[in-house]
Short mmCIF file of C-alpha atoms in Angstrom, two decimals:
data_model
loop_
_atom_site.label_atom_id
_atom_site.label_comp_id
_atom_site.label_asym_id
_atom_site.label_seq_id
_atom_site.Cartn_x
_atom_site.Cartn_y
_atom_site.Cartn_z
CA MET A 1459 41.21 -0.80 -0.77
CA THR A 1460 39.17 -3.94 -1.22
CA TYR A 1461 36.80 -4.86 1.55
CA PHE A 1462 36.24 -8.35 0.15
CA ASN A 1463 37.84 -10.50 -2.52
CA LYS A 1464 34.65 -11.83 -4.02
CA VAL A 1465 31.03 -10.87 -3.47
CA LEU A 1466 28.06 -12.98 -4.54
CA ILE A 1467 24.97 -10.98 -5.45
CA ALA A 1468 21.83 -12.83 -4.43
CA ASN A 1469 19.62 -10.82 -6.73
CA ARG A 1470 18.95 -9.98 -10.37
CA GLY A 1471 18.17 -7.16 -12.79
CA GLU A 1472 19.13 -3.56 -12.27
CA ILE A 1473 20.20 -3.89 -8.64
CA ALA A 1474 22.59 -6.75 -9.43
CA ARG A 1475 24.21 -4.59 -12.14
CA ARG A 1476 24.31 -1.60 -9.78
CA ILE A 1477 26.12 -3.58 -7.06
CA MET A 1478 28.57 -5.00 -9.61
CA ARG A 1479 29.50 -1.50 -10.77
CA THR A 1480 30.75 -0.56 -7.31
CA CYS A 1481 32.51 -3.92 -6.85
CA LYS A 1482 34.29 -3.47 -10.17
CA LYS A 1483 35.36 0.05 -9.17
CA LEU A 1484 36.83 -1.36 -5.95
CA GLY A 1485 38.53 -4.33 -7.61
CA ILE A 1486 36.17 -6.87 -6.02
CA GLN A 1487 35.26 -10.02 -8.02
CA THR A 1488 31.53 -10.68 -8.45
CA VAL A 1489 29.37 -13.79 -8.67
CA ALA A 1490 25.92 -13.61 -10.25
CA VAL A 1491 23.27 -16.24 -9.54
CA TYR A 1492 20.53 -16.71 -12.12
CA SER A 1493 17.40 -18.64 -12.95
CA ASP A 1494 16.36 -20.22 -16.26
CA ALA A 1495 14.56 -17.05 -17.33
CA ASP A 1496 17.61 -14.86 -16.69
CA GLN A 1497 20.15 -16.91 -18.63
CA GLU A 1498 20.68 -14.16 -21.21
CA ALA A 1499 20.25 -11.18 -18.86
CA PRO A 1500 22.87 -8.39 -18.86
CA PHE A 1501 23.67 -8.85 -15.15
CA VAL A 1502 24.75 -12.46 -15.80
CA LYS A 1503 27.17 -11.44 -18.55
CA GLU A 1504 28.63 -8.60 -16.49
CA ALA A 1505 29.58 -10.69 -13.45
CA SER A 1506 33.06 -12.18 -13.08
CA GLU A 1507 31.37 -15.58 -12.62
CA ALA A 1508 27.78 -16.78 -12.86
CA VAL A 1509 26.04 -19.76 -11.26
CA HIS A 1510 22.71 -21.19 -12.40
CA ILE A 1511 20.46 -21.78 -9.37
CA GLY A 1512 17.23 -23.16 -10.75
CA PRO A 1513 13.93 -22.71 -12.56
CA SER A 1514 12.37 -19.36 -13.44
CA GLN A 1515 9.96 -19.05 -10.52
CA ALA A 1516 11.63 -17.02 -7.76
CA LYS A 1517 10.62 -19.50 -5.05
CA LYS A 1518 12.52 -22.21 -6.92
CA SER A 1519 15.66 -20.12 -7.51
CA TYR A 1520 16.24 -16.66 -6.01
CA LEU A 1521 14.43 -17.57 -2.79
CA GLN A 1522 16.27 -20.86 -2.31
CA VAL A 1523 18.60 -20.22 0.63
CA ASP A 1524 20.50 -23.49 0.17
CA LYS A 1525 21.13 -23.00 -3.52
CA VAL A 1526 22.41 -19.44 -3.03
CA LEU A 1527 24.71 -20.54 -0.20
CA GLN A 1528 25.97 -23.47 -2.23
CA ALA A 1529 26.81 -21.13 -5.11
CA ALA A 1530 28.72 -18.89 -2.69
CA LYS A 1531 30.69 -21.82 -1.34
CA GLU A 1532 31.47 -23.27 -4.76
CA THR A 1533 32.83 -19.95 -5.97
CA ASN A 1534 34.63 -19.09 -2.72
CA ALA A 1535 32.71 -15.84 -2.28
CA ASP A 1536 33.50 -14.24 1.07
CA ALA A 1537 30.37 -12.08 1.24
CA ILE A 1538 26.79 -12.01 -0.07
CA HIS A 1539 24.96 -8.83 -1.07
CA PRO A 1540 21.21 -9.50 -1.02
CA GLY A 1541 20.10 -6.36 -2.93
CA TYR A 1542 16.45 -5.54 -2.23
CA GLY A 1543 13.43 -7.88 -2.22
CA PHE A 1544 13.99 -11.66 -2.35
CA LEU A 1545 16.17 -12.69 0.64
CA SER A 1546 17.27 -9.19 1.65
CA GLU A 1547 15.13 -8.99 4.78
CA ASN A 1548 15.11 -12.68 5.56
CA GLU A 1549 16.45 -13.19 9.06
CA GLY A 1550 17.01 -16.92 8.48
CA PHE A 1551 19.11 -16.27 5.40
CA ALA A 1552 21.29 -13.73 7.21
CA ARG A 1553 21.78 -16.24 10.04
CA ARG A 1554 22.70 -19.07 7.67
CA CYS A 1555 25.31 -16.87 5.93
CA THR A 1556 26.97 -16.19 9.27
CA GLU A 1557 26.88 -19.88 10.22
CA GLU A 1558 28.55 -20.76 6.92
CA GLY A 1559 31.28 -18.19 7.51
CA ILE A 1560 30.10 -15.88 4.74
CA THR A 1561 29.53 -12.20 5.50
CA PHE A 1562 25.93 -11.06 5.00
CA ILE A 1563 26.04 -7.48 3.71
CA GLY A 1564 23.35 -6.01 5.92
CA PRO A 1565 22.36 -5.78 9.59
CA THR A 1566 22.38 -8.66 12.08
CA PRO A 1567 19.65 -11.35 11.94
CA GLU A 1568 18.37 -10.10 15.33
CA VAL A 1569 17.81 -6.58 14.04
CA ILE A 1570 16.20 -7.84 10.81
CA SER A 1571 13.79 -9.90 12.89
CA LEU A 1572 13.03 -7.03 15.28
CA MET A 1573 12.20 -4.58 12.47
CA GLY A 1574 10.34 -7.27 10.52
CA SER A 1575 7.65 -7.18 13.16
CA LYS A 1576 5.72 -3.91 12.90
CA ILE A 1577 4.50 -4.18 16.47
CA GLU A 1578 8.04 -4.73 17.81
CA ALA A 1579 9.37 -1.90 15.64
CA ARG A 1580 6.68 0.45 17.05
CA LYS A 1581 7.58 -0.51 20.61
CA GLN A 1582 11.32 0.00 20.03
CA MET A 1583 10.78 3.38 18.41
CA GLU A 1584 8.42 4.55 21.17
CA LYS A 1585 11.15 3.63 23.64
CA ALA A 1586 13.66 5.76 21.72
CA GLY A 1587 11.31 8.73 21.70
CA VAL A 1588 10.53 8.44 17.98
CA PRO A 1589 6.91 9.41 17.29
CA VAL A 1590 4.84 6.49 16.00
CA VAL A 1591 1.37 6.63 14.45
CA PRO A 1592 -1.12 6.84 17.36
CA GLY A 1593 -2.43 3.34 17.88
CA TRP A 1594 -2.30 0.14 19.85
CA SER A 1595 1.04 -1.72 19.88
CA GLY A 1596 -0.34 -4.97 21.23
CA ASN A 1597 -1.53 -8.14 19.56
CA ILE A 1598 -5.30 -7.99 19.21
CA GLU A 1599 -6.80 -11.45 19.62
CA THR A 1600 -10.54 -11.05 19.34
CA VAL A 1601 -12.99 -8.83 17.51
CA GLU A 1602 -14.44 -7.71 20.89
CA GLU A 1603 -11.00 -6.54 21.96
CA ALA A 1604 -10.49 -4.79 18.62
CA LEU A 1605 -13.82 -2.96 18.96
CA ARG A 1606 -13.01 -1.81 22.48
CA ILE A 1607 -9.54 -0.52 21.49
CA ALA A 1608 -10.94 1.11 18.35
CA ASP A 1609 -13.48 3.02 20.45
CA GLU A 1610 -10.68 4.44 22.55
CA LEU A 1611 -8.52 5.36 19.55
CA THR A 1612 -11.53 6.69 17.56
CA TYR A 1613 -12.14 5.97 13.86
CA PRO A 1614 -11.00 6.01 11.08
CA LEU A 1615 -8.32 3.39 11.71
CA MET A 1616 -6.02 1.05 9.85
CA LEU A 1617 -6.10 -2.61 10.80
CA LYS A 1618 -2.63 -3.92 9.98
CA ALA A 1619 -0.76 -7.20 9.87
CA SER A 1620 2.34 -7.00 12.07
CA ALA A 1621 4.33 -9.05 9.58
CA GLY A 1622 2.89 -7.21 6.56
CA GLY A 1623 4.56 -4.86 4.15
CA GLY A 1624 4.42 -3.34 0.71
CA GLY A 1625 0.82 -2.30 1.20
CA ILE A 1626 -0.35 -5.88 1.72
CA GLY A 1627 -2.33 -6.86 4.82
CA MET A 1628 -3.90 -3.47 5.60
CA GLU A 1629 -7.57 -2.56 5.87
CA LEU A 1630 -9.06 0.89 6.36
CA VAL A 1631 -11.94 0.80 8.84
CA ARG A 1632 -14.18 3.86 9.27
CA ASN A 1633 -16.53 2.50 11.94
CA ALA A 1634 -17.34 -0.45 14.19
CA GLU A 1635 -19.39 -2.22 11.50
CA GLU A 1636 -16.47 -2.14 9.06
CA LEU A 1637 -14.03 -3.36 11.70
CA GLU A 1638 -16.33 -6.23 12.63
CA LYS A 1639 -16.63 -7.18 8.99
CA VAL A 1640 -12.92 -7.33 8.14
CA PHE A 1641 -11.30 -8.34 11.44
CA SER A 1642 -11.15 -12.11 11.06
CA SER A 1643 -10.45 -12.12 7.33
CA THR A 1644 -7.52 -9.70 7.79
CA LYS A 1645 -6.14 -11.86 10.58
CA GLN A 1646 -6.54 -14.96 8.45
CA LYS A 1647 -4.97 -13.33 5.39
CA ALA A 1648 -2.01 -12.20 7.51
CA ASP A 1649 -1.58 -15.78 8.68
CA SER A 1650 -1.64 -17.34 5.23
CA PHE A 1651 0.42 -14.57 3.55
CA PHE A 1652 3.07 -13.92 6.17
CA GLY A 1653 2.76 -16.96 8.42
CA ASP A 1654 1.82 -14.68 11.32
CA GLY A 1655 -1.73 -13.67 12.11
CA THR A 1656 -0.82 -10.87 14.52
CA VAL A 1657 -2.77 -7.68 13.80
CA PHE A 1658 -2.83 -4.21 15.40
CA LEU A 1659 -4.63 -0.89 15.02
CA GLU A 1660 -3.30 2.51 13.97
CA LYS A 1661 -4.94 5.87 13.33
CA TRP A 1662 -5.59 6.44 9.64
CA ILE A 1663 -3.83 9.50 8.32
CA GLU A 1664 -5.68 11.12 5.49
CA ASN A 1665 -3.68 12.67 2.65
CA PRO A 1666 -0.28 11.59 3.94
CA ARG A 1667 3.13 12.18 2.48
CA HIS A 1668 5.69 9.42 2.58
CA ILE A 1669 9.14 10.67 3.53
CA GLU A 1670 12.02 8.42 4.56
CA VAL A 1671 15.45 8.94 6.07
CA GLN A 1672 18.58 7.15 4.89
CA VAL A 1673 20.90 6.08 7.70
CA ALA A 1674 24.30 4.41 7.85
CA CYS A 1675 25.77 2.87 11.01
CA ASP A 1676 28.97 0.91 11.59
CA GLU A 1677 29.86 -1.80 14.14
CA HIS A 1678 31.76 0.72 16.23
CA GLY A 1679 28.81 2.81 17.35
CA ASN A 1680 29.00 5.49 14.65
CA ALA A 1681 25.68 6.45 13.09
CA VAL A 1682 24.81 9.14 10.55
CA HIS A 1683 21.90 10.11 8.32
CA LEU A 1684 22.14 10.93 4.63
CA PHE A 1685 19.09 13.19 4.62
CA GLU A 1686 15.59 12.30 3.46
CA ARG A 1687 13.86 11.07 0.34
CA GLU A 1688 10.39 12.17 -0.69
CA CYS A 1689 8.50 9.11 -1.96
CA SER A 1690 4.87 10.19 -2.03
CA ILE A 1691 4.26 9.57 -5.74
CA GLN A 1692 3.02 5.98 -5.73
CA ARG A 1693 0.76 3.60 -7.51
CA ARG A 1694 -0.76 0.61 -5.67
CA ASN A 1695 1.28 1.56 -2.59
CA GLN A 1696 4.49 1.27 -4.58
CA LYS A 1697 6.74 4.21 -5.33
CA ILE A 1698 7.25 5.44 -8.88
CA VAL A 1699 8.90 8.86 -8.47
CA GLU A 1700 11.34 9.73 -5.67
CA GLU A 1701 13.41 12.77 -4.92
CA SER A 1702 15.79 14.32 -2.47
CA PRO A 1703 15.56 16.72 -0.77
CA SER A 1704 11.78 16.74 -0.11
CA PRO A 1705 10.10 19.95 -1.30
CA PHE A 1706 7.75 19.68 1.71
CA LEU A 1707 10.34 20.16 4.47
CA ASP A 1708 12.01 23.30 5.72
CA GLU A 1709 15.49 23.04 7.21
CA LYS A 1710 14.21 22.96 10.77
CA VAL A 1711 11.81 20.04 10.24
CA ARG A 1712 14.40 18.26 8.08
CA LYS A 1713 17.03 18.47 10.82
CA ASP A 1714 14.56 17.32 13.46
CA LEU A 1715 13.32 14.39 11.35
CA CYS A 1716 16.79 13.17 10.38
CA GLU A 1717 18.12 13.41 13.93
CA THR A 1718 15.06 11.55 15.21
CA ALA A 1719 15.72 8.74 12.70
CA VAL A 1720 19.33 8.43 13.88
CA ARG A 1721 18.13 8.30 17.50
CA GLY A 1722 15.79 5.44 16.54
CA VAL A 1723 18.45 3.32 14.85
CA CYS A 1724 20.99 3.91 17.63
CA ASN A 1725 18.46 2.52 20.09
CA ILE A 1726 18.36 -0.83 18.29
CA ASN A 1727 22.14 -0.96 17.63
CA TYR A 1728 21.53 -0.96 13.92
CA THR A 1729 24.43 -1.69 11.57
CA ASN A 1730 24.87 -1.13 7.81
CA VAL A 1731 22.66 1.15 5.70
CA GLY A 1732 18.93 1.28 6.29
CA THR A 1733 15.85 3.40 5.83
CA MET A 1734 13.44 4.76 8.41
CA GLU A 1735 10.07 5.38 6.77
CA PHE A 1736 7.77 8.10 8.09
CA ILE A 1737 4.39 9.45 7.17
CA PHE A 1738 3.63 13.15 7.43
CA ASP A 1739 0.18 14.60 7.98
CA GLU A 1740 -0.90 17.93 6.50
CA HIS A 1741 0.48 19.85 9.47
CA GLN A 1742 4.04 18.53 9.18
CA ASN A 1743 3.57 16.12 12.08
CA TYR A 1744 5.52 12.98 11.33
CA TYR A 1745 5.24 9.40 12.53
CA PHE A 1746 7.48 6.36 12.18
CA LEU A 1747 5.94 3.76 9.87
CA GLU A 1748 8.50 1.00 9.40
CA MET A 1749 12.16 0.37 8.79
CA ASN A 1750 13.68 -1.22 5.69
CA THR A 1751 16.80 -3.06 6.77
CA ARG A 1752 18.45 -3.06 3.32
CA LEU A 1753 19.39 -0.94 0.32
CA GLN A 1754 16.38 0.83 -1.22
CA VAL A 1755 15.40 0.97 -4.88
CA GLU A 1756 15.51 4.78 -4.65
CA HIS A 1757 18.98 5.04 -3.07
CA PRO A 1758 20.49 6.77 -6.14
CA VAL A 1759 18.85 10.16 -5.38
CA THR A 1760 20.71 10.18 -2.06
CA GLU A 1761 23.97 9.32 -3.83
CA GLU A 1762 23.42 12.18 -6.26
CA ILE A 1763 22.95 14.88 -3.63
CA THR A 1764 25.62 13.62 -1.18
CA GLY A 1765 28.23 12.34 -3.64
CA LEU A 1766 28.49 9.12 -1.60
CA ASP A 1767 28.33 5.58 -2.96
CA LEU A 1768 25.87 3.69 -0.75
CA VAL A 1769 26.93 0.25 -1.97
CA GLU A 1770 30.52 1.09 -1.11
CA LEU A 1771 29.38 2.16 2.36
CA GLN A 1772 27.57 -1.17 2.73
CA LEU A 1773 30.70 -3.12 1.79
CA LYS A 1774 32.88 -1.03 4.06
CA ILE A 1775 30.58 -1.44 7.06
CA ALA A 1776 30.08 -5.18 6.46
CA SER A 1777 33.84 -5.68 6.36
CA GLY A 1778 33.98 -4.35 9.92
CA GLU A 1779 35.64 -1.05 9.10
CA LYS A 1780 34.70 2.25 10.65
CA LEU A 1781 32.33 4.50 8.74
CA GLY A 1782 35.03 7.15 8.56
CA LEU A 1783 32.41 9.89 8.27
CA THR A 1784 30.85 12.14 10.87
CA GLN A 1785 27.54 13.89 10.40
CA LYS A 1786 29.18 17.14 9.39
CA ASP A 1787 31.15 15.39 6.64
CA ILE A 1788 27.85 14.60 4.96
CA GLN A 1789 26.64 17.57 3.00
CA LYS A 1790 23.94 17.81 0.39
CA SER A 1791 23.92 19.96 -2.68
CA GLY A 1792 21.46 20.35 -5.56
CA HIS A 1793 18.38 18.24 -6.17
CA SER A 1794 17.83 14.75 -7.58
CA ILE A 1795 14.78 12.93 -8.95
CA GLU A 1796 14.41 9.26 -9.87
CA VAL A 1797 11.61 7.75 -11.93
CA ARG A 1798 10.91 4.04 -12.20
CA LEU A 1799 10.21 2.62 -15.63
CA TYR A 1800 7.80 -0.30 -15.34
CA ALA A 1801 6.79 -2.84 -17.99
CA GLU A 1802 3.11 -2.16 -17.38
CA ASP A 1803 0.15 -0.23 -18.72
CA PRO A 1804 0.36 3.46 -17.66
CA ASN A 1805 -3.33 3.53 -16.69
CA THR A 1806 -4.35 0.07 -15.54
CA PHE A 1807 -0.85 -0.86 -14.24
CA PHE A 1808 -1.32 -4.27 -15.82
CA PRO A 1809 2.05 -5.97 -16.45
CA SER A 1810 3.40 -6.28 -19.97
CA PRO A 1811 6.16 -8.84 -20.36
CA GLY A 1812 7.77 -9.36 -23.77
CA THR A 1813 10.87 -8.63 -25.81
CA ILE A 1814 12.33 -5.15 -26.04
CA GLN A 1815 12.63 -4.64 -29.81
CA LYS A 1816 14.06 -1.15 -29.55
CA LEU A 1817 15.56 0.81 -26.69
CA ASP A 1818 16.76 4.37 -27.22
CA VAL A 1819 18.04 5.89 -24.02
CA PRO A 1820 18.69 9.55 -23.35
CA THR A 1821 22.34 10.51 -23.18
CA ASP A 1822 22.17 14.04 -21.81
CA GLY A 1823 23.74 13.71 -18.40
CA VAL A 1824 21.24 11.47 -16.61
CA ARG A 1825 22.08 8.31 -14.73
CA LEU A 1826 20.48 5.14 -16.06
CA ASP A 1827 20.24 2.12 -13.76
CA PHE A 1828 18.63 -0.35 -16.16
CA ALA A 1829 17.98 -4.09 -15.95
CA VAL A 1830 17.61 -4.47 -19.70
CA GLU A 1831 19.19 -3.71 -23.07
CA GLU A 1832 17.78 -3.66 -26.59
CA GLY A 1833 16.83 -7.24 -27.41
CA SER A 1834 16.34 -8.23 -23.75
CA THR A 1835 13.32 -10.27 -22.79
CA VAL A 1836 11.23 -9.04 -19.88
CA SER A 1837 10.00 -12.28 -18.35
CA PRO A 1838 6.67 -12.66 -16.55
CA PHE A 1839 8.27 -14.06 -13.40
CA TYR A 1840 9.61 -11.03 -11.57
CA ASP A 1841 8.94 -7.43 -10.66
CA PRO A 1842 7.86 -5.29 -13.63
CA MET A 1843 10.47 -2.59 -12.97
CA ILE A 1844 12.94 -2.57 -15.86
CA GLY A 1845 14.98 0.50 -15.07
CA LYS A 1846 15.43 3.81 -13.31
CA ILE A 1847 16.25 7.22 -14.71
CA ILE A 1848 18.01 9.47 -12.23
CA ALA A 1849 18.58 13.17 -12.86
CA PHE A 1850 20.54 15.69 -10.84
CA ASP A 1851 20.83 19.46 -11.12
CA VAL A 1852 21.39 22.59 -9.07
CA ASN A 1853 17.77 22.97 -7.99
CA ARG A 1854 14.35 21.32 -8.28
CA ASN A 1855 13.14 23.31 -11.30
CA ALA A 1856 16.31 22.56 -13.22
CA VAL A 1857 16.17 18.85 -12.43
CA ILE A 1858 12.51 18.63 -13.44
CA GLU A 1859 13.40 20.15 -16.80
CA LYS A 1860 16.28 17.74 -17.21
CA MET A 1861 14.05 14.76 -16.39
CA ASP A 1862 11.39 15.99 -18.80
CA ASN A 1863 13.97 16.13 -21.61
CA ALA A 1864 15.39 12.75 -20.69
CA LEU A 1865 11.95 11.09 -20.76
CA ARG A 1866 11.23 12.64 -24.16
CA GLY A 1867 14.46 11.11 -25.42
CA LEU A 1868 13.55 7.63 -24.17
CA LYS A 1869 11.97 5.12 -26.54
CA VAL A 1870 10.96 1.59 -25.69
CA GLU A 1871 9.34 -0.65 -28.29
CA GLY A 1872 8.05 -4.21 -28.04
CA ILE A 1873 6.48 -3.95 -24.59
CA THR A 1874 4.07 -1.51 -22.94
CA THR A 1875 5.66 0.75 -20.33
CA ASN A 1876 4.50 3.44 -17.93
CA LEU A 1877 6.65 6.05 -19.72
CA GLU A 1878 3.62 8.17 -20.66
CA LEU A 1879 2.55 8.35 -17.00
CA LEU A 1880 6.06 9.38 -15.91
CA GLU A 1881 6.13 12.10 -18.58
CA ASP A 1882 2.75 13.40 -17.42
CA ILE A 1883 3.80 13.46 -13.76
CA VAL A 1884 6.94 15.53 -14.23
CA ILE A 1885 5.08 18.24 -16.15
CA ASP A 1886 2.06 18.25 -13.81
CA GLU A 1887 1.57 21.67 -12.15
CA ASP A 1888 0.93 20.17 -8.71
CA PHE A 1889 4.05 18.06 -9.00
CA LYS A 1890 6.09 21.08 -10.11
CA ASN A 1891 4.78 23.04 -7.13
CA GLY A 1892 5.62 20.23 -4.73
CA ASN A 1893 1.95 19.97 -3.93
CA PHE A 1894 1.16 16.25 -3.66
CA THR A 1895 0.36 13.35 -1.34
CA THR A 1896 0.41 9.56 -1.73
CA LYS A 1897 -2.99 9.95 -3.46
CA PHE A 1898 -1.46 11.95 -6.33
CA VAL A 1899 -1.66 9.31 -9.08
CA GLU A 1900 -5.11 8.11 -7.99
CA ASN A 1901 -6.53 11.65 -7.80
CA ARG A 1902 -5.03 12.57 -11.14
CA ALA A 1903 -6.67 9.57 -12.82
CA ALA A 1904 -10.02 10.45 -11.20
CA LYS A 1905 -9.72 14.05 -12.42
CA GLN A 1906 -9.02 12.88 -15.95
CA LYS A 1907 -12.05 10.62 -15.93
CA ALA A 1908 -14.37 13.40 -14.74
CA MET B 1266 -24.88 -30.91 -29.75
CA ALA B 1267 -22.00 -30.86 -27.29
CA GLU B 1268 -19.16 -28.57 -28.26
CA LYS B 1269 -15.67 -28.36 -26.80
CA THR B 1270 -14.40 -24.85 -26.15
CA PRO B 1271 -10.87 -24.12 -24.98
CA VAL B 1272 -10.21 -21.60 -22.19
CA VAL B 1273 -7.05 -19.63 -22.97
CA SER B 1274 -4.95 -17.36 -20.80
CA PRO B 1275 -4.49 -13.93 -22.40
CA ILE B 1276 -1.19 -13.48 -20.55
CA PRO B 1277 1.98 -15.47 -19.90
CA GLY B 1278 3.05 -16.49 -16.39
CA VAL B 1279 2.59 -19.25 -13.86
CA PHE B 1280 -0.77 -21.03 -13.82
CA TYR B 1281 -2.37 -21.97 -10.50
CA ARG B 1282 -5.50 -24.03 -9.98
CA ARG B 1283 -6.05 -22.78 -6.43
CA GLU B 1284 -6.24 -19.36 -4.80
CA SER B 1285 -3.53 -20.22 -2.27
CA PRO B 1286 -1.58 -23.37 -1.43
CA ASP B 1287 -3.84 -24.23 1.52
CA LYS B 1288 -7.11 -23.81 -0.41
CA ASP B 1289 -9.02 -26.29 -2.57
CA VAL B 1290 -8.82 -26.10 -6.34
CA TYR B 1291 -11.31 -23.69 -7.93
CA VAL B 1292 -12.86 -26.46 -10.02
CA ASN B 1293 -12.33 -30.15 -10.64
CA GLU B 1294 -12.57 -32.00 -13.91
CA GLY B 1295 -16.23 -32.92 -14.40
CA ASP B 1296 -17.51 -29.88 -12.47
CA GLU B 1297 -20.11 -27.63 -13.95
CA VAL B 1298 -19.14 -24.00 -14.48
CA LYS B 1299 -21.00 -20.89 -15.49
CA GLU B 1300 -19.70 -18.22 -17.80
CA GLY B 1301 -17.43 -15.94 -15.75
CA ASP B 1302 -16.54 -18.54 -13.10
CA VAL B 1303 -12.89 -18.47 -12.06
CA ILE B 1304 -11.08 -21.66 -13.02
CA GLY B 1305 -7.49 -20.62 -12.29
CA LEU B 1306 -4.98 -17.84 -11.64
CA VAL B 1307 -2.01 -16.65 -13.64
CA GLU B 1308 0.79 -14.97 -11.77
CA VAL B 1309 2.52 -12.39 -13.88
CA MET B 1310 5.10 -9.99 -12.45
CA LYS B 1311 3.79 -10.27 -8.88
CA ASN B 1312 0.21 -9.69 -10.10
CA PHE B 1313 -2.52 -12.29 -10.14
CA HIS B 1314 -4.88 -12.48 -13.05
CA GLU B 1315 -8.04 -14.60 -12.83
CA VAL B 1316 -8.74 -16.95 -15.71
CA THR B 1317 -12.48 -17.27 -16.15
CA SER B 1318 -14.64 -19.60 -18.18
CA THR B 1319 -15.99 -17.99 -21.32
CA GLU B 1320 -18.86 -20.50 -21.52
CA SER B 1321 -21.32 -22.31 -19.30
CA GLY B 1322 -20.74 -26.05 -19.32
CA VAL B 1323 -18.66 -28.85 -17.85
CA VAL B 1324 -14.89 -28.80 -17.35
CA VAL B 1325 -13.68 -31.70 -19.46
CA SER B 1326 -9.99 -31.41 -18.71
CA PHE B 1327 -7.13 -29.13 -17.77
CA SER B 1328 -4.47 -28.78 -20.44
CA VAL B 1329 -1.71 -27.70 -18.06
CA GLU B 1330 -0.59 -28.74 -14.59
CA ASN B 1331 -0.84 -26.61 -11.47
CA GLU B 1332 2.16 -24.21 -11.36
CA ALA B 1333 2.96 -24.77 -15.04
CA ILE B 1334 4.68 -21.98 -16.94
CA ILE B 1335 2.38 -20.86 -19.73
CA GLU B 1336 2.58 -18.58 -22.76
CA ALA B 1337 0.11 -15.84 -23.69
CA GLY B 1338 -2.78 -17.41 -25.60
CA GLN B 1339 -2.06 -20.90 -24.31
CA LYS B 1340 -4.98 -23.26 -23.73
CA VAL B 1341 -5.41 -24.08 -20.03
CA ALA B 1342 -8.69 -26.03 -19.95
CA ILE B 1343 -11.49 -27.40 -22.10
CA ILE B 1344 -15.16 -26.74 -21.41
CA GLU B 1345 -17.91 -28.81 -22.97
CA THR B 1346 -21.06 -26.85 -23.72
CA LYS B 1347 -24.44 -28.25 -24.67
#
């Protein structure tokens, strides 16, 4: 069964290689696109064909809609997989693909646009009966209006850019003075960063956990969830360790959360795979945060516990086929953890590009989704993530032990990586006990300093 | 005696002379700077690193263009100190 003849991957690094693996398995030809800096990268060599699309800077290559579409046309690709980041949540790109007669592997441009606006997403989810963070879902124009709304909601609050994401465009305000101080600059920043100065207010949740639900929906009205992922271990609002299932949820809350997520996506007629992100407070109350309308970096932990190939599901759905799975066909077993290896300092998180002189990878039954090989150059132009180590075992304790062994067997020379931090996290008592929030890395560093 | 001191970027990446496309440049050639003043930004792996003047003096010239790709240790500007 081949869903497409040839798929162009509008991305690079580990995710391009990951998508190619599934295409190869299904007998689908692949086209890689690459910039100057990626000429020698493994993903370029592994594709059936490769097209150079421009200079190293992403905005001159990977973000160039016209160049990517031209490459697809030249190579007769019938579909484009956007991966994550870059053009993956770009409504205009999805629309252009459709106009050019090329299938965009993802949801419709309308849905991408709807979920790209945090205010709109909140409104849609409220309508579907999905709990959202208490707050104000309207555009706040003036500081006077903000102060009045804030008084009603009561402090502390988060002032957020509607078009924001990835931890950018948010300000914590604890009182009226702080709100007054940051209101216009946040609005202005939102405008220059995201081209949209719309801001809104949400209650600030102290010590939250970040838990998300993987969903998959076809064009025929079938929608399922593939359980949750626990993603609370973060640095600078970006995830570094993810797992499934979450050690924080009991079966009752899990069922409720996952069914709520499915209700939310059905309400917007979502298609393809996607992720509903929630935050949990200390009392297991959960609130919708945002939706990622694409494949996630951490999707492998879901694949490990369900035995399903998410990229294959994406291709299948995009080709117009039925999901072919009902909720009860999707079972989970065991436990899976993923860690992200970054080319950066383990303490300051400062990036460390360079050439990988030596790369010894563990071989004892872990999955390695890597962007690089020994001898690869990690260029300064893109995300510092160079690979993911994914472990699976019968239960959480067993998988932690397996990950610990795998990390001890990993050696990277030539660049600085966060390996030491990852090693420390998996043997941390609080981590082992499942006792952590999104502040885990920050608090740990503070404790060490004291 | 006037002395010419180069300002180097400790990291590789893309060099910018302004904070964002719609802002003015941090400094112009001929401007006076103090030690620690920001003269440019280097974007490296989605992070921005400020390049600061190591001396107080006058910016004689920039050695690279805005948005140029630079290596670690590359000279980006020259400051003349008195």
